[in-house]
XYZ file of C-alpha atoms in Angstrom:
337
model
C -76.372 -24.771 -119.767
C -76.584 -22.928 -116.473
C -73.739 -21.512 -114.548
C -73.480 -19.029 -111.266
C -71.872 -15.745 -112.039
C -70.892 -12.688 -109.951
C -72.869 -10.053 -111.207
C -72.014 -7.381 -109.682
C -71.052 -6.409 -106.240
C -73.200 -8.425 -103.678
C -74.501 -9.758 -106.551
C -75.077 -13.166 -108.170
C -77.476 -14.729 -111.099
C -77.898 -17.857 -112.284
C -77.560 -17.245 -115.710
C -77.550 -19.448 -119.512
C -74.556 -19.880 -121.244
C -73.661 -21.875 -124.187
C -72.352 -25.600 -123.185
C -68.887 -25.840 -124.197
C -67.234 -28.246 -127.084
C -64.171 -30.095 -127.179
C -61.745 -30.734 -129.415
C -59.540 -34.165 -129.860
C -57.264 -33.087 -126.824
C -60.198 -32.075 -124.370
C -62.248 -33.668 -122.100
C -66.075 -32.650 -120.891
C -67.055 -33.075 -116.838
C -70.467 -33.009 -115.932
C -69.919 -31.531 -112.459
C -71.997 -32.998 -109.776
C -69.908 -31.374 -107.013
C -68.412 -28.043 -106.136
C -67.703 -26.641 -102.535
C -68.034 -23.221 -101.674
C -65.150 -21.252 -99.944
C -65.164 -18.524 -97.833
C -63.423 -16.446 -101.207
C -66.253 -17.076 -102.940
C -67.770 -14.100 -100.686
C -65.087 -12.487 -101.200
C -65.450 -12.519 -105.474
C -69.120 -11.638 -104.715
C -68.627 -8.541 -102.222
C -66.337 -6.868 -105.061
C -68.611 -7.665 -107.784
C -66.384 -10.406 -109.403
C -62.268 -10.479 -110.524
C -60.994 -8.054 -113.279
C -60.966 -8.480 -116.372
C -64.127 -10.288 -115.640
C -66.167 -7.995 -113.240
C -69.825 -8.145 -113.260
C -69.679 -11.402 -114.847
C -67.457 -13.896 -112.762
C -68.053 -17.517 -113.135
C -67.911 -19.134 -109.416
C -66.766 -22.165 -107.753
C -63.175 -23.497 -107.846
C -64.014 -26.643 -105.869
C -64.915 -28.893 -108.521
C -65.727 -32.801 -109.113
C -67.502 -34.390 -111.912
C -68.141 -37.271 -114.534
C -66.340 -37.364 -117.700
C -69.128 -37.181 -119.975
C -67.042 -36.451 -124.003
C -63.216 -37.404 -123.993
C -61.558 -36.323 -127.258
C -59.612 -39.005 -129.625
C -56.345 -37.887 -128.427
C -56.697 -38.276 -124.749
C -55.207 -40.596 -123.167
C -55.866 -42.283 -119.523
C -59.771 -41.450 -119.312
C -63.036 -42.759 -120.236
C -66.604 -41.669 -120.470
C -67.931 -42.170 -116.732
C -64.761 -41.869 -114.851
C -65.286 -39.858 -111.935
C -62.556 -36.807 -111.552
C -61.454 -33.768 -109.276
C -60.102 -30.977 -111.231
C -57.049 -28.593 -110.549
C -58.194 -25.530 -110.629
C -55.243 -23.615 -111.575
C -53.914 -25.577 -114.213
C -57.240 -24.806 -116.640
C -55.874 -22.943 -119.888
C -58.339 -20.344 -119.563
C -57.756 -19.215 -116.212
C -58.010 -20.654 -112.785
C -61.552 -22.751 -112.381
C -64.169 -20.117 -110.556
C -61.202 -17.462 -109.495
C -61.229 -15.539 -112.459
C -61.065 -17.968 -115.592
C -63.420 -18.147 -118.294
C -65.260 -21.126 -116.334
C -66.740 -22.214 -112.905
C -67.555 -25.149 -110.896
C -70.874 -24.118 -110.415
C -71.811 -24.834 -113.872
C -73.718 -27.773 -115.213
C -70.257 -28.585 -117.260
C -66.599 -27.904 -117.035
C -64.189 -28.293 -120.531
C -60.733 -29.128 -119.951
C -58.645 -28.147 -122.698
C -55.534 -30.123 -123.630
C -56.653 -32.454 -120.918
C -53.583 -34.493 -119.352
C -54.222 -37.202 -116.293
C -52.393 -36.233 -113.499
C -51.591 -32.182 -114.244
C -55.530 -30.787 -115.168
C -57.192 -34.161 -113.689
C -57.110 -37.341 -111.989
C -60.048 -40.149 -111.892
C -61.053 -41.130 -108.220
C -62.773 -44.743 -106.657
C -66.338 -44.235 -107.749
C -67.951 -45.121 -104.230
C -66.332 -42.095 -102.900
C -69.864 -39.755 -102.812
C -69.061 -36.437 -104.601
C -69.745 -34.245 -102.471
C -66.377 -35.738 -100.310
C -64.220 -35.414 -103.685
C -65.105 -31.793 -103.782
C -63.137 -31.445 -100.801
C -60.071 -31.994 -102.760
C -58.922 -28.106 -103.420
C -59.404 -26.979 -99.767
C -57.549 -30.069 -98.621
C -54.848 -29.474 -101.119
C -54.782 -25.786 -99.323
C -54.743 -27.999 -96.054
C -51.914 -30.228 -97.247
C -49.824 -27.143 -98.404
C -49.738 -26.205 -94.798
C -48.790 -29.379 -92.855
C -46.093 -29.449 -95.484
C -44.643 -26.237 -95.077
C -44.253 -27.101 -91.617
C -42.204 -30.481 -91.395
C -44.050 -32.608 -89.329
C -41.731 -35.963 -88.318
C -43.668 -38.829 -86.375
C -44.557 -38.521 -82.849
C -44.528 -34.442 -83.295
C -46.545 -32.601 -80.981
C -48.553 -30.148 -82.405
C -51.419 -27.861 -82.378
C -54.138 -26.615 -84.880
C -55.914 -23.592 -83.900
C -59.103 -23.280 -85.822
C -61.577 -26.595 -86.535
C -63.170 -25.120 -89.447
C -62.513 -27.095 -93.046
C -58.794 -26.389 -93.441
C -57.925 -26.635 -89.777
C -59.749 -30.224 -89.817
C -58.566 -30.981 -92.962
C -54.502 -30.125 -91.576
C -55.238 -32.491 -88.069
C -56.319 -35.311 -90.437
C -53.140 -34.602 -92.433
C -50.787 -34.757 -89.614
C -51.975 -37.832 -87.659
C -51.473 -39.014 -91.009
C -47.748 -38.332 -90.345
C -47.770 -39.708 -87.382
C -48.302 -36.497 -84.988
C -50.422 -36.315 -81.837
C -52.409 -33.658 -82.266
C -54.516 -30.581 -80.140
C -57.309 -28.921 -81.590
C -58.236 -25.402 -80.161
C -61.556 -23.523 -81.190
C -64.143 -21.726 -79.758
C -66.940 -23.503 -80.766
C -68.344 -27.099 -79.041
C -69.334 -28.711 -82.315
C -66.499 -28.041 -84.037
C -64.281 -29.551 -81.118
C -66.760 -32.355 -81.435
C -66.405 -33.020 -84.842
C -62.118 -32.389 -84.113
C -62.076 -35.197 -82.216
C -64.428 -37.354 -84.752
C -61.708 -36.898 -87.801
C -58.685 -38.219 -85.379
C -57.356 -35.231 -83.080
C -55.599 -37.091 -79.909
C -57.303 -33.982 -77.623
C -59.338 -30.514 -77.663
C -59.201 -27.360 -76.476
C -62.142 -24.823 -75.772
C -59.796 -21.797 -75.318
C -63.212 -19.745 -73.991
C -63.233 -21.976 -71.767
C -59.328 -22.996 -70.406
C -56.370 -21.318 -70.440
C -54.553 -23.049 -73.360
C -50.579 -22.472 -72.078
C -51.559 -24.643 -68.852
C -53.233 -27.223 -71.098
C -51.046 -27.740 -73.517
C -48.564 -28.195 -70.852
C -50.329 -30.978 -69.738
C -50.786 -32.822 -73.090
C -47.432 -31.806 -74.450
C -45.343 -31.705 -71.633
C -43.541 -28.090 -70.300
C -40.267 -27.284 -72.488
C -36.534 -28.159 -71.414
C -35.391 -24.915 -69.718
C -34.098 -22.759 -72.149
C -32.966 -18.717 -73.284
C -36.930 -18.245 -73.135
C -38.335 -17.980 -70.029
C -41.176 -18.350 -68.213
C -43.307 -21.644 -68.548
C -43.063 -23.051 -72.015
C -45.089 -25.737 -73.697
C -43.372 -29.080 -75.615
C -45.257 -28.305 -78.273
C -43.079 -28.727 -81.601
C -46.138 -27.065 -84.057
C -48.249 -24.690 -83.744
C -50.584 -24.149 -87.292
C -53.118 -20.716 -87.503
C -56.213 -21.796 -89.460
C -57.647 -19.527 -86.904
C -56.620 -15.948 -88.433
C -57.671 -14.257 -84.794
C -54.319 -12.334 -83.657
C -55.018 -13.929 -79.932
C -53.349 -16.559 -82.012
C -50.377 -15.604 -82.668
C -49.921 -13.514 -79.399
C -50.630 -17.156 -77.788
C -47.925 -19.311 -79.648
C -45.297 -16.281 -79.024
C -45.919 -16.282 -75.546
C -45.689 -20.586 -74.971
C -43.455 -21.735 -78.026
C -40.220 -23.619 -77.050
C -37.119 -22.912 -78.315
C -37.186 -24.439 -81.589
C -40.754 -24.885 -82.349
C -42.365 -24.225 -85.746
C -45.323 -21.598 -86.360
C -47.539 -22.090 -89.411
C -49.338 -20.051 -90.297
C -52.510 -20.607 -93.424
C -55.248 -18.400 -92.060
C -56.064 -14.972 -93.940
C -55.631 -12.343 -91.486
C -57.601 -9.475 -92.437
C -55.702 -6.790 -90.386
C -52.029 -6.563 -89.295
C -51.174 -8.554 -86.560
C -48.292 -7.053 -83.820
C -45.510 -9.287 -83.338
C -42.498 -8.690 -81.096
C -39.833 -9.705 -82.299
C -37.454 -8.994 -79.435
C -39.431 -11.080 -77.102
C -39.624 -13.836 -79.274
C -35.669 -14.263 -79.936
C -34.831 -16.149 -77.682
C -37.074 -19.297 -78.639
C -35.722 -18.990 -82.147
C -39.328 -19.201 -83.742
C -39.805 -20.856 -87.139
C -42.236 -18.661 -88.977
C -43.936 -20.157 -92.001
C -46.681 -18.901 -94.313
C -48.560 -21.334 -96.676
C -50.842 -20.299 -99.152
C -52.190 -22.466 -101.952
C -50.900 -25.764 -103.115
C -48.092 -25.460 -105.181
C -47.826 -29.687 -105.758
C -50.635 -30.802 -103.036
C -53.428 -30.499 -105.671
C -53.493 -34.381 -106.604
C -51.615 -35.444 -103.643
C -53.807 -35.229 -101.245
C -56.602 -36.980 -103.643
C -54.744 -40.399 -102.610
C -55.404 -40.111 -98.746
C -59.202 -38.822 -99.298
C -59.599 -42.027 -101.451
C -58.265 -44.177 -98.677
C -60.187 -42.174 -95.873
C -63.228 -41.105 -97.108
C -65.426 -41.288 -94.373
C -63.170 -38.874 -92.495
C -63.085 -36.520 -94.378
C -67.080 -36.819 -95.075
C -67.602 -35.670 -92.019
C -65.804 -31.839 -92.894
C -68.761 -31.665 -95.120
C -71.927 -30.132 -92.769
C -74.469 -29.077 -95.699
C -75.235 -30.401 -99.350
C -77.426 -28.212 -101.106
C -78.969 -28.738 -105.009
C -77.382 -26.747 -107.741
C -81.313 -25.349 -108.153
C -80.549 -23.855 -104.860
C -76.640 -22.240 -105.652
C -77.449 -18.782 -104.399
C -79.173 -19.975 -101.186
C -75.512 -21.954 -100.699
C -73.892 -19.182 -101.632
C -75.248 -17.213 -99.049
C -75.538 -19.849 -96.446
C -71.776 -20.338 -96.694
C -71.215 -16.340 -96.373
C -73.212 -16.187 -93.266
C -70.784 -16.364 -90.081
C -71.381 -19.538 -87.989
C -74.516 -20.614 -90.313
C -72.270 -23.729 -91.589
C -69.167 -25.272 -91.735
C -68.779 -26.246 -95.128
C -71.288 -26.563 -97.999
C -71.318 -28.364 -100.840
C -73.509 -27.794 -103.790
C -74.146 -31.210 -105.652
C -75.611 -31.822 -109.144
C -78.053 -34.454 -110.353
């Protein structure tokens, strides 16, 4: 079969490697979707993840048909559809330094158990949406960290995948919720998957806006004009960011942040004490994996609309590169036959 390894740095093939075979307690996936994250370029720039350098399998954003199920595995069926957690694969995480990759014709899931390595979804869902299920699981992780309650006010800077994915995740909970980004489309599309209101901060000055949606703060030790805002989530990673929040946050409010920031970011923490800032960090998805596969089944076609290119596995490398190129894409998907 074919799979996509790094090669070496800035380097990828397309090479043949021999189809895996299960045992009685494993389960074979066809893929026939796998997204491709902006660490993806990251594995490729270094030339692949030790011990496995120079020949890293990709893709950790995988969904597929059950195609072999061994006699001892219960709760599946050739032709179920599935998304796979990535980091609960025996031989390493899926595509982020295990043994296999997502952007391979098949995936084997050892010791295969419904629920911890895999879960079956509705099969009208297209694949390409299922793959969505690791970066929304990332998405999840955030909005959790922060404790949204209903009728929260809160604000997502960034509308690329995960800062979509987190505003459909809290109007889930009940939340109105901003949108901030740079970019008209990606406002456009903000507003498509629920957000309540959008923000061009090139555009308007985002304190005096926010004030309007949200509502100025109850005077407080902070002072000068404060929004209501209760949440403020970085899937952003600019440090205008967090220099923004700090300098409008009530007293009280809750910063999360799930963006990489690629440089250290100044933060004064004397002028800051008085609103008693919550600062969390989310990384991951420590339980989300599976649990955010239930709300994607129920809202499909919202989340569809994260997706902005599908691309044949023939054509990997082209994705691969189409996804590392800044503002070529949103989020691509490379989909099997």
């Amino acid at each position: 079969m074919k799979t996509v390894m790094v090669t070496g740095p800035g380097q990828t093939a397309v090479v043949d490697v021999e189809r895996p075979e299960i045992g009685p307690n494993d389960v074979l996936v066809k893929m026939r979707a796998c997204g491709i994250c902006g660490s993806d370029g990251f594995y490729i720039a270094i030339g692949g993840i030790p011990p496995r350098q120079g020949a890293t399998p990709l893709g950790h954003e995988p969904a597929g048909e059950v195609v072999e199920v061994g006699a001892a595995v219960e709760g599946l069926e050739v032709g179920d559809h599935v998304v796979l957690n990535p980091m609960a694969a025996g031989d390493g995480i899926i595509g982020s330094g295990g043994a296999q990759g997502g952007l391979s014709e098949y995936v084997a899931v050892k010791d295969a158990k419904v629920g911890v390595h895999l879960v079956t979804v509705p099969k009208e869902i297209p694949f390409s949406v299922v793959a969505l299920n690791e970066p929304m699981a990332v998405a999840r992780h955030a909005v959790n960290r922060t404790q949204p309650k209903p009728g929260d006010k809160v604000v997502v800077f960034g509308a690329g995948p995960i800062g979509l994915g987190a505003a459909i995740g809290y109007k889930l909970r009940g939340a109105h919720v901003v949108v901030v980004d740079i970019v008209p489309n990606r406002l456009e599309k903000a507003l498509k998957i629920g957000a309540d209101a959008v923000i061009n901060s090139a555009e308007e000055d985002v304190t005096k806006r926010l004030i309007e949606l949200h509502g100025q703060a109850p005077p407080s030790f902070a002072q000068g004009e404060r929004s209501g805002t209760d949440i403020y989530l970085d899937a952003a990673g600019a440090p205008v960011v967090i220099q923004t929040v700090t300098d409008m946050a009530r007293q009280g409010a809750t910063l999360g942040i799930v963006a990489v920031h690629k440089k250290p970011v100044e933060l004064d923490f004397g002028a800051i004490l008085t609103t008693e800032l919550t600062i969390v960090l989310s990384m991951g998805y420590p339980t989300e994996i599976f649990e955010v596969t239930r709300d994607i089944a129920e809202n499909w076609e919202k989340y569809a609309l994260i997706v902005s290119d599908t691309i044949p596995f023939e054509q990997a490398e082209r994705a691969l590169a189409l996804a590392s190129t800044p503002g070529a894409a949103e989020k691509v998907v490379v989909t099997f036959d």
